[in-house]
Amino acid sequence: MAALLDFNHREKKPGFADVVNALIDTALTAENAERPARDYLGGSRLGDACQRRLQYEYLKVPKDDGAEFTGRSLRIFALGHVLEELAIGWLRKAGFDLRTRNRHGEQFGFSAAGGRLQGHADGVIVAAPDGMAVPALWECKSANAKNWRDIARRGVVKAKPIYAAQIALYQAYLGLTDAPALFTAINKDSCEIWHELVPFDAERAQSASDKAVRILRACDAGELLPRHTEDPEHFECRFCAWKERCWA
Ligand code: SF4
């Protein structure tokens, strides 16, 4: 008897969009793989909840299989940079003298602990309307609608302690402690913008600096710092690129 024909069978072929997207993502991940890895502890990361994760980052410990940045993650980072450029233009049009480079054409930044701790600021405001005190650190972040609403509702210090630690540390190291920092948050979904002034918090800056020393010392001594939680299902761990290694 002849085999029955299956007219409903369709071999799932990648569509046009899948093909183009894959080409883009392959190009982005290849480009990212060529970038030299950071060989210092980033000041912007010190507010991370987990000091062990910061150790893994600093020591360039290989991430778990499949935990490298995807093309989509890299596009999200790139979009953040584009939005930051837009925010610079908006503030300048509004009358803020916002500088993003020093007189040598370099990004404002600092280096401590023999170059093992570094940070690069988004900008410094040297003149502003409405009597805002200057010079002031400027930091800009973009966020999805949920996170942006939380920042706008509770303020950056409560909603995003990691950004608050970065701001305090940069104010301290860049000598911008007299004037509150200007913090900008852009809602990636709706293009709403949020601005707030963040006064210098010496305790917060000291705590971030002490944390950096603790991490660098532990790395030098070959010691693994404690996890931030006893629960491997903690949301910080669920999205951690070293989860398997950490809890193995
Ligand atoms: S898995 Fe959790 S405890 Fe381990 S390094 Fe990552 S965030 Fe820290």
XYZ file of C-alpha atoms and ligand atoms in Angstrom, residues 50 52-53 56 227-229 236-237 240-243 246-247, ligand 1:
23
model
C 27.228 40.664 45.647
C 31.709 37.673 45.102
C 30.261 38.544 41.690
C 34.528 37.114 39.398
C 27.927 35.167 48.750
C 25.373 37.894 49.381
C 22.681 35.300 50.082
C 20.320 38.304 41.905
C 21.615 34.733 41.520
C 24.096 35.910 37.586
C 26.539 34.841 34.878
C 28.529 32.788 37.424
C 25.622 31.027 39.120
C 29.293 29.896 42.469
C 26.874 27.281 43.759
S 25.369 33.362 42.016
Fe 24.589 34.815 43.532
S 25.957 34.626 45.293
Fe 26.997 33.721 43.509
S 28.241 35.331 42.610
Fe 26.289 35.352 41.548
S 25.031 36.833 42.657
Fe 26.751 36.289 43.987
